Short mmCIF file of C-alpha atoms in Angstrom, two decimals:
data_model
loop_
_atom_site.label_atom_id
_atom_site.label_comp_id
_atom_site.label_asym_id
_atom_site.label_seq_id
_atom_site.Cartn_x
_atom_site.Cartn_y
_atom_site.Cartn_z
CA UNK A 1 28.76 -80.34 -74.75
CA UNK A 2 30.41 -78.18 -77.42
CA UNK A 3 27.05 -76.76 -78.50
CA UNK A 4 26.72 -75.17 -75.04
CA UNK A 5 29.49 -72.76 -76.03
CA UNK A 6 26.87 -70.89 -78.08
CA UNK A 7 24.57 -70.42 -75.09
CA UNK A 8 24.67 -67.22 -73.05
CA UNK A 9 27.19 -67.34 -70.21
CA UNK A 10 24.49 -67.58 -67.53
CA UNK A 11 23.18 -70.87 -68.93
CA UNK A 12 26.41 -72.24 -70.45
CA UNK A 13 27.88 -73.60 -67.21
CA UNK A 14 24.62 -75.30 -66.28
CA UNK A 15 24.25 -76.96 -69.71
CA UNK A 16 27.88 -78.13 -69.66
CA UNK A 17 27.58 -79.51 -66.13
CA UNK A 18 24.38 -81.34 -67.08
CA UNK A 19 26.12 -82.76 -70.18
CA UNK A 20 28.96 -84.10 -68.02
CA UNK A 21 26.51 -85.63 -65.54
CA UNK A 22 24.43 -87.06 -68.40
CA UNK A 23 27.54 -88.74 -69.88
CA UNK A 24 28.42 -90.21 -66.49
CA UNK A 25 24.88 -91.47 -65.96
CA UNK A 26 24.92 -93.18 -69.36
CA UNK A 27 28.32 -94.77 -68.74
CA UNK A 28 27.78 -95.79 -65.11
CA UNK A 29 24.04 -96.57 -64.93
CA UNK A 30 22.61 -97.08 -68.40
CA UNK A 31 25.40 -99.01 -70.15
CA UNK A 32 25.40 -101.89 -67.63
CA UNK A 33 21.59 -101.97 -67.76
CA UNK A 34 21.70 -102.20 -71.56
CA UNK A 35 23.66 -105.45 -71.30
CA UNK A 36 20.43 -106.92 -69.93
CA UNK A 37 18.34 -105.24 -72.63
CA UNK A 38 17.10 -102.47 -70.32
CA UNK A 39 17.65 -98.77 -69.94
CA UNK A 40 18.06 -96.57 -66.90
CA UNK A 41 16.10 -93.48 -65.87
CA UNK A 42 19.30 -91.83 -64.60
CA UNK A 43 20.27 -90.02 -67.86
CA UNK A 44 16.74 -88.63 -68.12
CA UNK A 45 17.33 -86.60 -64.96
CA UNK A 46 20.07 -84.66 -66.73
CA UNK A 47 18.35 -84.32 -70.09
CA UNK A 48 15.27 -82.97 -68.32
CA UNK A 49 17.44 -80.43 -66.51
CA UNK A 50 18.99 -79.36 -69.83
CA UNK A 51 15.51 -78.83 -71.29
CA UNK A 52 14.55 -76.73 -68.25
CA UNK A 53 17.56 -74.56 -68.93
CA UNK A 54 16.54 -74.28 -72.60
CA UNK A 55 13.17 -72.82 -71.56
CA UNK A 56 14.96 -69.71 -70.35
CA UNK A 57 16.46 -69.31 -73.83
CA UNK A 58 13.30 -69.52 -75.93
CA UNK A 59 13.57 -65.95 -77.18
CA UNK A 60 17.28 -66.20 -78.00
CA UNK A 61 18.61 -66.98 -81.51
CA UNK A 62 20.64 -69.92 -80.14
CA UNK A 63 17.49 -71.72 -78.94
CA UNK A 64 16.84 -73.59 -82.20
CA UNK A 65 20.43 -74.85 -82.43
CA UNK A 66 20.40 -76.06 -78.81
CA UNK A 67 17.06 -77.83 -79.23
CA UNK A 68 18.25 -79.48 -82.47
CA UNK A 69 21.41 -80.74 -80.70
CA UNK A 70 19.32 -82.04 -77.79
CA UNK A 71 16.93 -83.77 -80.18
CA UNK A 72 19.91 -85.46 -81.86
CA UNK A 73 21.19 -86.63 -78.46
CA UNK A 74 17.73 -87.92 -77.60
CA UNK A 75 17.43 -89.78 -80.94
CA UNK A 76 20.85 -91.37 -80.43
CA UNK A 77 19.87 -92.53 -76.94
CA UNK A 78 16.64 -93.98 -78.27
CA UNK A 79 18.62 -95.82 -80.95
CA UNK A 80 21.01 -97.23 -78.30
CA UNK A 81 18.09 -98.44 -76.21
CA UNK A 82 16.45 -100.01 -79.26
CA UNK A 83 19.67 -101.82 -80.12
CA UNK A 84 19.97 -103.02 -76.52
CA UNK A 85 16.61 -104.76 -76.54
CA UNK A 86 16.61 -108.25 -78.02
CA UNK A 87 15.02 -108.51 -81.45
CA UNK A 88 14.76 -112.30 -81.28
CA UNK A 89 12.20 -113.29 -78.64
CA UNK A 90 13.47 -115.75 -76.03
CA UNK A 91 10.81 -118.29 -77.04
CA UNK A 92 12.18 -118.41 -80.59
CA UNK A 93 15.76 -118.73 -79.36
CA UNK A 94 14.83 -121.61 -77.05
CA UNK A 95 12.84 -123.21 -79.88
CA UNK A 96 15.96 -123.07 -82.09
CA UNK A 97 18.04 -124.55 -79.27
CA UNK A 98 15.50 -127.37 -78.71
CA UNK A 99 15.38 -128.06 -82.46
CA UNK A 100 19.18 -128.27 -82.52
CA UNK A 101 19.16 -130.69 -79.57
CA UNK A 102 16.46 -132.91 -81.14
CA UNK A 103 18.24 -132.91 -84.51
CA UNK A 104 21.59 -133.86 -82.99
CA UNK A 105 19.97 -136.53 -80.78
CA UNK A 106 18.14 -138.00 -83.78
CA UNK A 107 21.33 -138.08 -85.84
CA UNK A 108 23.20 -139.64 -82.91
CA UNK A 109 20.62 -142.42 -82.60
CA UNK A 110 20.92 -143.18 -86.32
CA UNK A 111 24.70 -143.70 -86.17
CA UNK A 112 25.95 -147.24 -86.70
CA UNK A 113 27.07 -149.03 -83.51
CA UNK A 114 30.43 -150.16 -84.95
CA UNK A 115 33.01 -148.47 -87.12
CA UNK A 116 31.42 -145.05 -86.56
CA UNK A 117 34.47 -142.89 -85.87
CA UNK A 118 34.00 -140.77 -89.03
CA UNK A 119 30.29 -140.27 -88.35
CA UNK A 120 30.98 -139.32 -84.70
CA UNK A 121 33.57 -136.76 -85.79
CA UNK A 122 31.17 -135.25 -88.34
CA UNK A 123 28.34 -135.20 -85.79
CA UNK A 124 30.59 -133.51 -83.23
CA UNK A 125 31.73 -130.88 -85.76
CA UNK A 126 28.14 -130.20 -86.87
CA UNK A 127 27.01 -129.93 -83.24
CA UNK A 128 29.83 -127.49 -82.43
CA UNK A 129 29.16 -125.36 -85.52
CA UNK A 130 25.40 -125.17 -84.98
CA UNK A 131 25.81 -124.44 -81.26
CA UNK A 132 28.37 -121.75 -82.04
CA UNK A 133 25.99 -120.27 -84.59
CA UNK A 134 23.21 -120.02 -81.98
CA UNK A 135 25.58 -118.46 -79.46
CA UNK A 136 26.74 -115.89 -82.04
CA UNK A 137 23.14 -115.09 -83.01
CA UNK A 138 22.26 -114.59 -79.34
CA UNK A 139 25.36 -112.45 -78.74
CA UNK A 140 24.84 -110.24 -81.81
CA UNK A 141 21.23 -109.77 -80.76
CA UNK A 142 22.45 -108.30 -77.44
CA UNK A 143 25.44 -106.13 -78.40
CA UNK A 144 25.94 -104.42 -75.02
CA UNK A 145 26.77 -107.59 -73.10
CA UNK A 146 28.27 -110.97 -73.83
CA UNK A 147 31.25 -112.05 -75.89
CA UNK A 148 30.73 -109.36 -78.52
CA UNK A 149 30.52 -106.30 -76.28
CA UNK A 150 30.06 -102.73 -77.47
CA UNK A 151 32.08 -100.60 -75.08
CA UNK A 152 31.01 -97.06 -74.11
CA UNK A 153 33.99 -95.56 -75.96
CA UNK A 154 32.35 -92.39 -77.30
CA UNK A 155 30.55 -91.60 -74.05
CA UNK A 156 33.81 -92.19 -72.13
CA UNK A 157 35.53 -89.67 -74.42
CA UNK A 158 32.81 -87.12 -73.69
CA UNK A 159 33.23 -87.89 -70.02
CA UNK A 160 37.01 -87.41 -70.24
CA UNK A 161 36.57 -84.08 -72.04
CA UNK A 162 34.22 -83.05 -69.25
CA UNK A 163 36.74 -83.66 -66.46
CA UNK A 164 38.69 -80.43 -67.02
CA UNK A 165 35.40 -78.66 -67.63
CA UNK A 166 33.93 -80.05 -64.43
CA UNK A 167 36.86 -78.71 -62.43
CA UNK A 168 36.06 -75.22 -63.63
CA UNK A 169 32.33 -75.53 -62.90
CA UNK A 170 31.95 -76.73 -59.25
CA UNK A 171 33.69 -80.01 -59.38
CA UNK A 172 31.41 -82.00 -61.66
CA UNK A 173 31.58 -85.08 -59.44
CA UNK A 174 30.30 -83.06 -56.51
CA UNK A 175 27.76 -81.27 -58.66
CA UNK A 176 26.46 -84.53 -60.10
CA UNK A 177 26.29 -86.12 -56.67
CA UNK A 178 24.55 -83.10 -55.15
CA UNK A 179 22.04 -82.88 -57.97
CA UNK A 180 21.65 -86.64 -57.90
CA UNK A 181 20.22 -86.74 -54.40
CA UNK A 182 16.70 -86.46 -55.80
CA UNK A 183 17.57 -88.66 -58.76
CA UNK A 184 18.98 -91.48 -56.62
CA UNK A 185 15.55 -92.41 -55.36
CA UNK A 186 14.47 -92.59 -59.03
CA UNK A 187 17.52 -94.75 -59.83
CA UNK A 188 16.78 -97.18 -57.00
CA UNK A 189 13.11 -97.56 -57.81
CA UNK A 190 13.50 -97.93 -61.58
CA UNK A 191 16.96 -99.50 -62.04
#
């Protein structure tokens, strides 16, 4: 959003408004979708609009700086989406869970019938530790949802900085909603 300050006045307000709407789309639409390992097409509406605005600046000296900033934003979004998708396939996770179950069942069958309090305690502790390990692996593999949850702190800060800005532009909420009318059909069909 700060990089828009270098754009000519005619395009500055549009770029800033699109940045505010982009931040809101990431926080409201994409972040919840990332908890399921998916993305949302909603932020793309705003990044596409920013690029359309950039086309009018191709002959200006600020063009390269704006494109570089947009490329960085795009790379960071791609990285977020990559981190949101599970790197451990579900089949492998369920295989590990089944192996844990079979191992614990086999150890339980091998326990002596009498005077087995110590062995039962050890088996219970091992079961709890191995189950907790699988839960932690699963949770770390999906950082945008679960017990270990990455909150949208940075994007919320951008959004908060955009509130005063939005008031000076056409209220950003109204501008986002108005511009979203076409995007909403995209959100419904792809979200």
